[in-house]
mmCIF file of C-alpha atoms and ligand atoms in Angstrom:
data_model
loop_
_atom_site.group_PDB
_atom_site.id
_atom_site.type_symbol
_atom_site.label_atom_id
_atom_site.label_comp_id
_atom_site.label_asym_id
_atom_site.label_seq_id
_atom_site.Cartn_x
_atom_site.Cartn_y
_atom_site.Cartn_z
ATOM 1 C CA MET P 1338 -27.367 -221.393 -54.059
ATOM 2 C CA ARG P 1339 -23.547 -220.990 -53.624
ATOM 3 C CA LEU P 1340 -22.529 -217.859 -51.835
ATOM 4 C CA ASP P 1341 -20.254 -216.723 -54.695
ATOM 5 C CA LYS P 1342 -23.133 -217.050 -57.185
ATOM 6 C CA PHE P 1343 -25.350 -215.087 -54.985
ATOM 7 C CA LEU P 1344 -22.842 -212.292 -54.626
ATOM 8 C CA ALA P 1345 -22.149 -212.189 -58.434
ATOM 9 C CA GLU P 1346 -25.801 -212.086 -59.120
ATOM 10 C CA ALA P 1347 -26.396 -209.405 -56.545
ATOM 11 C CA GLY P 1348 -24.075 -207.294 -58.759
ATOM 12 C CA LEU P 1349 -21.028 -207.235 -56.465
ATOM 13 C CA GLY P 1350 -18.602 -208.316 -59.189
ATOM 14 C CA SER P 1351 -17.519 -211.222 -61.319
ATOM 15 C CA ARG P 1352 -17.439 -214.703 -59.800
ATOM 16 C CA LYS P 1353 -13.623 -214.284 -59.482
ATOM 17 C CA GLU P 1354 -13.917 -210.856 -57.757
ATOM 18 C CA VAL P 1355 -16.447 -212.036 -55.276
ATOM 19 C CA LYS P 1356 -14.331 -215.023 -54.384
ATOM 20 C CA GLN P 1357 -11.607 -212.497 -53.328
ATOM 21 C CA LEU P 1358 -14.055 -210.686 -51.265
ATOM 22 C CA ILE P 1359 -15.225 -213.777 -49.534
ATOM 23 C CA LYS P 1360 -11.587 -214.678 -48.735
ATOM 24 C CA LYS P 1361 -10.994 -211.227 -47.294
ATOM 25 C CA GLY P 1362 -13.660 -211.835 -44.754
ATOM 26 C CA VAL P 1363 -15.842 -208.855 -45.671
ATOM 27 C CA ILE P 1364 -18.968 -210.960 -46.353
ATOM 28 C CA THR P 1365 -21.356 -211.979 -43.577
ATOM 29 C CA VAL P 1366 -24.195 -214.527 -43.753
ATOM 30 C CA ASN P 1367 -26.704 -213.992 -40.882
ATOM 31 C CA ALA P 1368 -24.169 -211.581 -39.092
ATOM 32 C CA GLN P 1369 -21.378 -214.332 -39.239
ATOM 33 C CA VAL P 1370 -18.297 -213.787 -41.338
ATOM 34 C CA GLU P 1371 -18.287 -216.407 -44.124
ATOM 35 C CA LYS P 1372 -15.025 -217.254 -45.800
ATOM 36 C CA LYS P 1373 -16.101 -220.263 -48.005
ATOM 37 C CA ASP P 1374 -17.310 -219.480 -51.439
ATOM 38 C CA LYS P 1375 -19.135 -222.879 -51.688
ATOM 39 C CA THR P 1376 -21.332 -222.171 -48.708
ATOM 40 C CA GLN P 1377 -24.970 -222.667 -49.621
ATOM 41 C CA VAL P 1378 -27.227 -219.712 -48.886
ATOM 42 C CA GLU P 1379 -30.946 -219.214 -49.191
ATOM 43 C CA PRO P 1380 -31.535 -215.909 -50.993
ATOM 44 C CA GLU P 1381 -35.078 -215.497 -49.666
ATOM 45 C CA SER P 1382 -34.411 -216.002 -46.089
ATOM 46 C CA ASP P 1383 -30.677 -215.504 -45.243
ATOM 47 C CA THR P 1384 -29.310 -211.997 -44.516
ATOM 48 C CA ILE P 1385 -26.193 -211.549 -46.584
ATOM 49 C CA ALA P 1386 -24.116 -208.400 -46.200
ATOM 50 C CA TYR P 1387 -20.981 -206.858 -47.723
ATOM 51 C CA ALA P 1388 -19.042 -204.564 -45.367
ATOM 52 C CA GLY P 1389 -22.163 -204.292 -43.238
ATOM 53 C CA GLU P 1390 -24.443 -203.397 -46.083
ATOM 54 C CA ILE P 1391 -27.316 -205.896 -46.760
ATOM 55 C CA LEU P 1392 -27.379 -207.208 -50.285
ATOM 56 C CA HIS P 1393 -30.675 -207.853 -52.082
ATOM 57 C CA TYR P 1394 -30.803 -210.643 -54.532
ATOM 58 C CA GLN P 1395 -32.349 -209.984 -57.917
ATOM 59 C CA LYS P 1396 -31.791 -212.368 -60.791
ATOM 60 C CA TYR P 1397 -33.261 -210.464 -63.589
ATOM 61 C CA TYR P 1398 -33.136 -206.816 -64.464
ATOM 62 C CA TYR P 1399 -35.374 -204.999 -66.975
ATOM 63 C CA TYR P 1400 -34.733 -201.484 -68.138
ATOM 64 C CA LEU P 1401 -36.586 -199.392 -70.571
ATOM 65 C CA LEU P 1402 -34.213 -197.102 -72.561
ATOM 66 C CA HIS P 1403 -35.081 -194.168 -74.809
ATOM 67 C CA LYS P 1404 -32.336 -194.896 -77.317
ATOM 68 C CA PRO P 1405 -30.911 -191.645 -78.887
ATOM 69 C CA ALA P 1406 -29.669 -191.597 -82.464
ATOM 70 C CA GLY P 1407 -25.936 -192.026 -82.675
ATOM 71 C CA THR P 1408 -25.630 -195.016 -80.357
ATOM 72 C CA ILE P 1409 -25.166 -198.647 -81.229
ATOM 73 C CA SER P 1410 -27.417 -201.350 -80.010
ATOM 74 C CA ALA P 1411 -24.612 -203.607 -78.801
ATOM 75 C CA THR P 1412 -22.872 -204.293 -75.455
ATOM 76 C CA GLU P 1413 -19.480 -203.128 -76.830
ATOM 77 C CA ASP P 1414 -18.097 -201.379 -79.910
ATOM 78 C CA LYS P 1415 -14.562 -200.286 -80.725
ATOM 79 C CA LYS P 1416 -15.581 -197.145 -82.511
ATOM 80 C CA ASP P 1417 -19.017 -195.949 -81.340
ATOM 81 C CA ARG P 1418 -20.848 -195.309 -78.166
ATOM 82 C CA THR P 1419 -23.118 -198.173 -77.209
ATOM 83 C CA VAL P 1420 -26.490 -198.115 -75.486
ATOM 84 C CA MET P 1421 -24.694 -199.670 -72.542
ATOM 85 C CA ASP P 1422 -22.539 -196.589 -72.180
ATOM 86 C CA LEU P 1423 -25.703 -194.690 -71.184
ATOM 87 C CA PHE P 1424 -25.874 -196.745 -68.043
ATOM 88 C CA LYS P 1425 -24.806 -195.239 -64.668
ATOM 89 C CA SER P 1426 -22.036 -197.419 -63.054
ATOM 90 C CA GLN P 1427 -24.371 -198.381 -60.143
ATOM 91 C CA ASP P 1428 -26.916 -199.850 -62.652
ATOM 92 C CA TYR P 1429 -24.435 -201.432 -65.067
ATOM 93 C CA ARG P 1430 -23.963 -205.219 -65.006
ATOM 94 C CA ASN P 1431 -21.968 -207.111 -67.630
ATOM 95 C CA ASP P 1432 -24.769 -209.584 -68.305
ATOM 96 C CA LEU P 1433 -27.173 -206.837 -69.458
ATOM 97 C CA PHE P 1434 -27.898 -206.693 -73.200
ATOM 98 C CA PRO P 1435 -30.220 -204.825 -75.545
ATOM 99 C CA VAL P 1436 -33.287 -206.935 -76.811
ATOM 100 C CA GLY P 1437 -32.847 -206.725 -80.623
ATOM 101 C CA ARG P 1438 -31.154 -204.126 -82.606
ATOM 102 C CA LEU P 1439 -32.159 -200.677 -83.601
ATOM 103 C CA ASP P 1440 -29.944 -198.986 -86.213
ATOM 104 C CA LYS P 1441 -27.452 -196.301 -85.138
ATOM 105 C CA ASP P 1442 -29.664 -193.583 -86.524
ATOM 106 C CA THR P 1443 -32.983 -195.049 -85.097
ATOM 107 C CA GLU P 1444 -34.343 -193.709 -81.784
ATOM 108 C CA GLY P 1445 -36.919 -194.958 -79.360
ATOM 109 C CA LEU P 1446 -37.846 -197.875 -77.064
ATOM 110 C CA LEU P 1447 -35.162 -200.386 -76.358
ATOM 111 C CA LEU P 1448 -35.493 -202.984 -73.554
ATOM 112 C CA ILE P 1449 -32.274 -203.816 -71.833
ATOM 113 C CA THR P 1450 -32.217 -207.023 -69.660
ATOM 114 C CA ASN P 1451 -30.270 -210.027 -68.597
ATOM 115 C CA ASP P 1452 -33.315 -212.281 -69.140
ATOM 116 C CA GLY P 1453 -32.481 -214.309 -72.234
ATOM 117 C CA GLN P 1454 -35.721 -216.244 -72.254
ATOM 118 C CA LEU P 1455 -37.849 -213.095 -72.363
ATOM 119 C CA ALA P 1456 -35.675 -211.564 -75.058
ATOM 120 C CA HIS P 1457 -36.189 -214.703 -77.118
ATOM 121 C CA GLU P 1458 -39.929 -214.538 -76.743
ATOM 122 C CA LEU P 1459 -40.154 -210.951 -77.660
ATOM 123 C CA LEU P 1460 -37.912 -211.317 -80.765
ATOM 124 C CA SER P 1461 -39.000 -214.695 -82.264
ATOM 125 C CA PRO P 1462 -41.145 -214.076 -85.266
ATOM 126 C CA LYS P 1463 -43.236 -217.225 -84.174
ATOM 127 C CA LYS P 1464 -44.422 -215.379 -81.121
ATOM 128 C CA HIS P 1465 -45.991 -212.518 -83.155
ATOM 129 C CA VAL P 1466 -45.055 -209.686 -80.776
ATOM 130 C CA ASP P 1467 -45.674 -206.235 -82.343
ATOM 131 C CA LYS P 1468 -42.903 -203.834 -82.878
ATOM 132 C CA GLU P 1469 -44.407 -200.460 -83.760
ATOM 133 C CA TYR P 1470 -42.358 -197.689 -85.510
ATOM 134 C CA LEU P 1471 -43.060 -194.077 -86.284
ATOM 135 C CA ALA P 1472 -41.407 -193.028 -89.548
ATOM 136 C CA GLN P 1473 -40.941 -189.921 -91.575
ATOM 137 C CA VAL P 1474 -40.716 -190.819 -95.245
ATOM 138 C CA ALA P 1475 -39.503 -188.975 -98.299
ATOM 139 C CA GLY P 1476 -42.223 -189.710 -100.778
ATOM 140 C CA VAL P 1477 -46.022 -190.084 -100.550
ATOM 141 C CA MET P 1478 -47.059 -193.435 -99.228
ATOM 142 C CA ASP P 1479 -50.465 -194.604 -100.451
ATOM 143 C CA ARG P 1480 -52.993 -197.497 -100.463
ATOM 144 C CA ALA P 1481 -50.957 -199.604 -102.809
ATOM 145 C CA ASP P 1482 -48.086 -199.468 -100.359
ATOM 146 C CA GLN P 1483 -50.458 -200.448 -97.578
ATOM 147 C CA GLN P 1484 -51.407 -203.448 -99.685
ATOM 148 C CA ARG P 1485 -47.758 -204.478 -100.237
ATOM 149 C CA PHE P 1486 -47.105 -204.299 -96.529
ATOM 150 C CA ARG P 1487 -50.180 -206.445 -95.793
ATOM 151 C CA GLU P 1488 -49.010 -209.005 -98.310
ATOM 152 C CA GLY P 1489 -45.428 -209.117 -97.108
ATOM 153 C CA ILE P 1490 -42.475 -207.591 -99.199
ATOM 154 C CA PRO P 1491 -39.813 -209.905 -100.543
ATOM 155 C CA LEU P 1492 -36.508 -209.275 -98.669
ATOM 156 C CA ASP P 1493 -33.545 -211.570 -98.742
ATOM 157 C CA GLY P 1494 -35.340 -213.851 -101.136
ATOM 158 C CA GLU P 1495 -38.473 -214.409 -99.089
ATOM 159 C CA PRO P 1496 -41.506 -212.283 -98.281
ATOM 160 C CA THR P 1497 -41.736 -210.627 -94.820
ATOM 161 C CA LEU P 1498 -44.539 -211.557 -92.484
ATOM 162 C CA PRO P 1499 -47.638 -209.361 -93.176
ATOM 163 C CA ALA P 1500 -47.051 -205.969 -91.778
ATOM 164 C CA GLU P 1501 -49.213 -203.014 -91.093
ATOM 165 C CA LEU P 1502 -48.663 -199.492 -92.613
ATOM 166 C CA MET P 1503 -50.753 -196.714 -91.176
ATOM 167 C CA ILE P 1504 -50.570 -193.274 -92.907
ATOM 168 C CA ASP P 1505 -50.918 -190.588 -90.259
ATOM 169 C CA ALA P 1506 -50.168 -187.517 -92.411
ATOM 170 C CA ILE P 1507 -49.093 -186.487 -95.940
ATOM 171 C CA ASP P 1508 -47.373 -183.242 -96.704
ATOM 172 C CA GLU P 1509 -48.205 -182.851 -100.409
ATOM 173 C CA GLU P 1510 -46.045 -179.791 -100.820
ATOM 174 C CA ARG P 1511 -42.957 -181.375 -99.399
ATOM 175 C CA ARG P 1512 -43.793 -184.792 -100.701
ATOM 176 C CA THR P 1513 -43.290 -186.554 -97.351
ATOM 177 C CA SER P 1514 -45.428 -188.879 -95.191
ATOM 178 C CA THR P 1515 -45.662 -189.569 -91.509
ATOM 179 C CA VAL P 1516 -46.416 -193.254 -91.006
ATOM 180 C CA ARG P 1517 -46.642 -195.916 -88.428
ATOM 181 C CA ILE P 1518 -45.444 -199.368 -89.252
ATOM 182 C CA ILE P 1519 -46.223 -202.496 -87.096
ATOM 183 C CA LEU P 1520 -43.868 -205.593 -87.703
ATOM 184 C CA GLN P 1521 -43.782 -208.902 -85.907
ATOM 185 C CA GLU P 1522 -40.228 -209.664 -86.810
ATOM 186 C CA GLY P 1523 -36.999 -207.778 -87.030
ATOM 187 C CA LYS P 1524 -34.909 -208.354 -90.165
ATOM 188 C CA PHE P 1525 -31.848 -206.248 -90.797
ATOM 189 C CA HIS P 1526 -32.991 -202.660 -91.656
ATOM 190 C CA GLN P 1527 -36.443 -204.040 -92.092
ATOM 191 C CA VAL P 1528 -38.563 -200.874 -92.019
ATOM 192 C CA LYS P 1529 -36.141 -198.942 -94.254
ATOM 193 C CA ARG P 1530 -35.940 -201.792 -96.837
ATOM 194 C CA MET P 1531 -39.799 -202.298 -96.832
ATOM 195 C CA VAL P 1532 -40.300 -198.587 -97.463
ATOM 196 C CA LYS P 1533 -37.476 -198.612 -100.124
ATOM 197 C CA ALA P 1534 -39.202 -201.499 -101.863
ATOM 198 C CA CYS P 1535 -42.170 -199.090 -102.240
ATOM 199 C CA GLY P 1536 -39.889 -196.575 -103.953
ATOM 200 C CA LYS P 1537 -39.696 -194.242 -101.022
ATOM 201 C CA GLU P 1538 -37.043 -193.531 -98.253
ATOM 202 C CA VAL P 1539 -37.177 -193.479 -94.492
ATOM 203 C CA ILE P 1540 -35.617 -190.212 -93.270
ATOM 204 C CA TYR P 1541 -36.416 -190.593 -89.595
ATOM 205 C CA LEU P 1542 -37.230 -193.685 -87.552
ATOM 206 C CA LYS P 1543 -38.352 -194.221 -84.034
ATOM 207 C CA ARG P 1544 -39.599 -197.363 -82.199
ATOM 208 C CA ILE P 1545 -42.614 -196.459 -80.137
ATOM 209 C CA ARG P 1546 -43.986 -199.784 -78.874
ATOM 210 C CA MET P 1547 -42.991 -203.388 -78.329
ATOM 211 C CA GLY P 1548 -45.824 -205.746 -77.430
ATOM 212 C CA ARG P 1549 -47.982 -204.041 -74.797
ATOM 213 C CA LEU P 1550 -45.226 -201.771 -73.729
ATOM 214 C CA SER P 1551 -45.154 -198.245 -75.156
ATOM 215 C CA LEU P 1552 -42.374 -195.636 -75.045
ATOM 216 C CA PRO P 1553 -43.402 -193.282 -72.213
ATOM 217 C CA ASN P 1554 -43.703 -189.549 -73.123
ATOM 218 C CA ASP P 1555 -41.765 -188.573 -70.019
ATOM 219 C CA LEU P 1556 -38.638 -190.622 -70.743
ATOM 220 C CA ALA P 1557 -36.056 -188.257 -72.319
ATOM 221 C CA LYS P 1558 -33.817 -189.311 -75.089
ATOM 222 C CA GLY P 1559 -30.776 -191.110 -73.546
ATOM 223 C CA ALA P 1560 -32.596 -191.730 -70.255
ATOM 224 C CA TYR P 1561 -33.615 -195.165 -68.907
ATOM 225 C CA ARG P 1562 -35.413 -196.510 -65.998
ATOM 226 C CA GLU P 1563 -36.375 -199.904 -64.461
ATOM 227 C CA LEU P 1564 -39.663 -201.332 -65.676
ATOM 228 C CA SER P 1565 -42.392 -201.391 -63.115
ATOM 229 C CA ARG P 1566 -43.943 -204.661 -62.071
ATOM 230 C CA GLU P 1567 -47.025 -203.708 -64.132
ATOM 231 C CA GLU P 1568 -45.020 -202.909 -67.204
ATOM 232 C CA LEU P 1569 -43.121 -206.153 -66.894
ATOM 233 C CA ALA P 1570 -46.348 -208.088 -66.547
ATOM 234 C CA GLN P 1571 -47.634 -206.344 -69.648
ATOM 235 C CA LEU P 1572 -44.592 -207.066 -71.594
ATOM 236 C CA LYS P 1573 -44.629 -210.808 -70.663
ATOM 237 C CA SER P 1574 -48.274 -211.109 -71.849
ATOM 238 C CA SER P 1575 -47.485 -209.426 -75.105
ATOM 239 C CA GLU P 1576 -47.991 -212.294 -77.497
HETATM 240 N N1 URA X 2579 -36.110 -201.218 -89.102
HETATM 241 C C1 URA X 2579 -35.064 -200.539 -89.564
HETATM 242 O O1 URA X 2579 -34.907 -200.314 -90.764
HETATM 243 N N2 URA X 2579 -34.233 -200.035 -88.641
HETATM 244 C C2 URA X 2579 -34.417 -200.179 -87.330
HETATM 245 O O2 URA X 2579 -33.587 -199.605 -86.569
HETATM 246 C C3 URA X 2579 -35.515 -200.886 -86.940
HETATM 247 C C4 URA X 2579 -36.308 -201.456 -87.774
#
């Protein structure tokens, strides 16, 4: 791999920025100053350092974020705070992006990565990866609604894939329901629109699981952490 590519992927800066660093003579390869950006390096075996500090090569990054309400699932936004604004500068990279969208008022599990292939596999309806949501609903959901979810509800002129509606609790007095919904796709406002099609309204929504990865109880709203190897393996085997 070219030295400048290695340095950019190690998070040292953009390709242009790392070329400047190489020119300045602050990069060493196996303890020798290297001033050519085209130099080929072997990430596994060469020791590459910036100002004396050894750089570790990692191509893909995977973070589990507990998205708080009020943030946008995008990499940038002119008006609102994005989920990327929650990242500390030492973890931020400009190739990171959120896997799928949660609405501004939705909370919960959001994967942030630079691995486009994994993102595609988790989001493609053809891969049948579960997305599980916890919802508070105004209105009493019932067996007929469960049947509608199982059959698929017409949205945008075609039925959704079969989805699961589990009714965890009903508050008869307040006429509200606590439900869990499992989808295998992610149409725009899908949970809210499916519930609306049943004549009820989502008043709180949180994603609690994606494939085999659940939102950990000890991850505070707004906090994030890198996935462990086990969690990544679980996620990759989610289909
Ligand atoms: N469905 C919705 O309606 N909103 C979300 O944020 C996610 C799924």
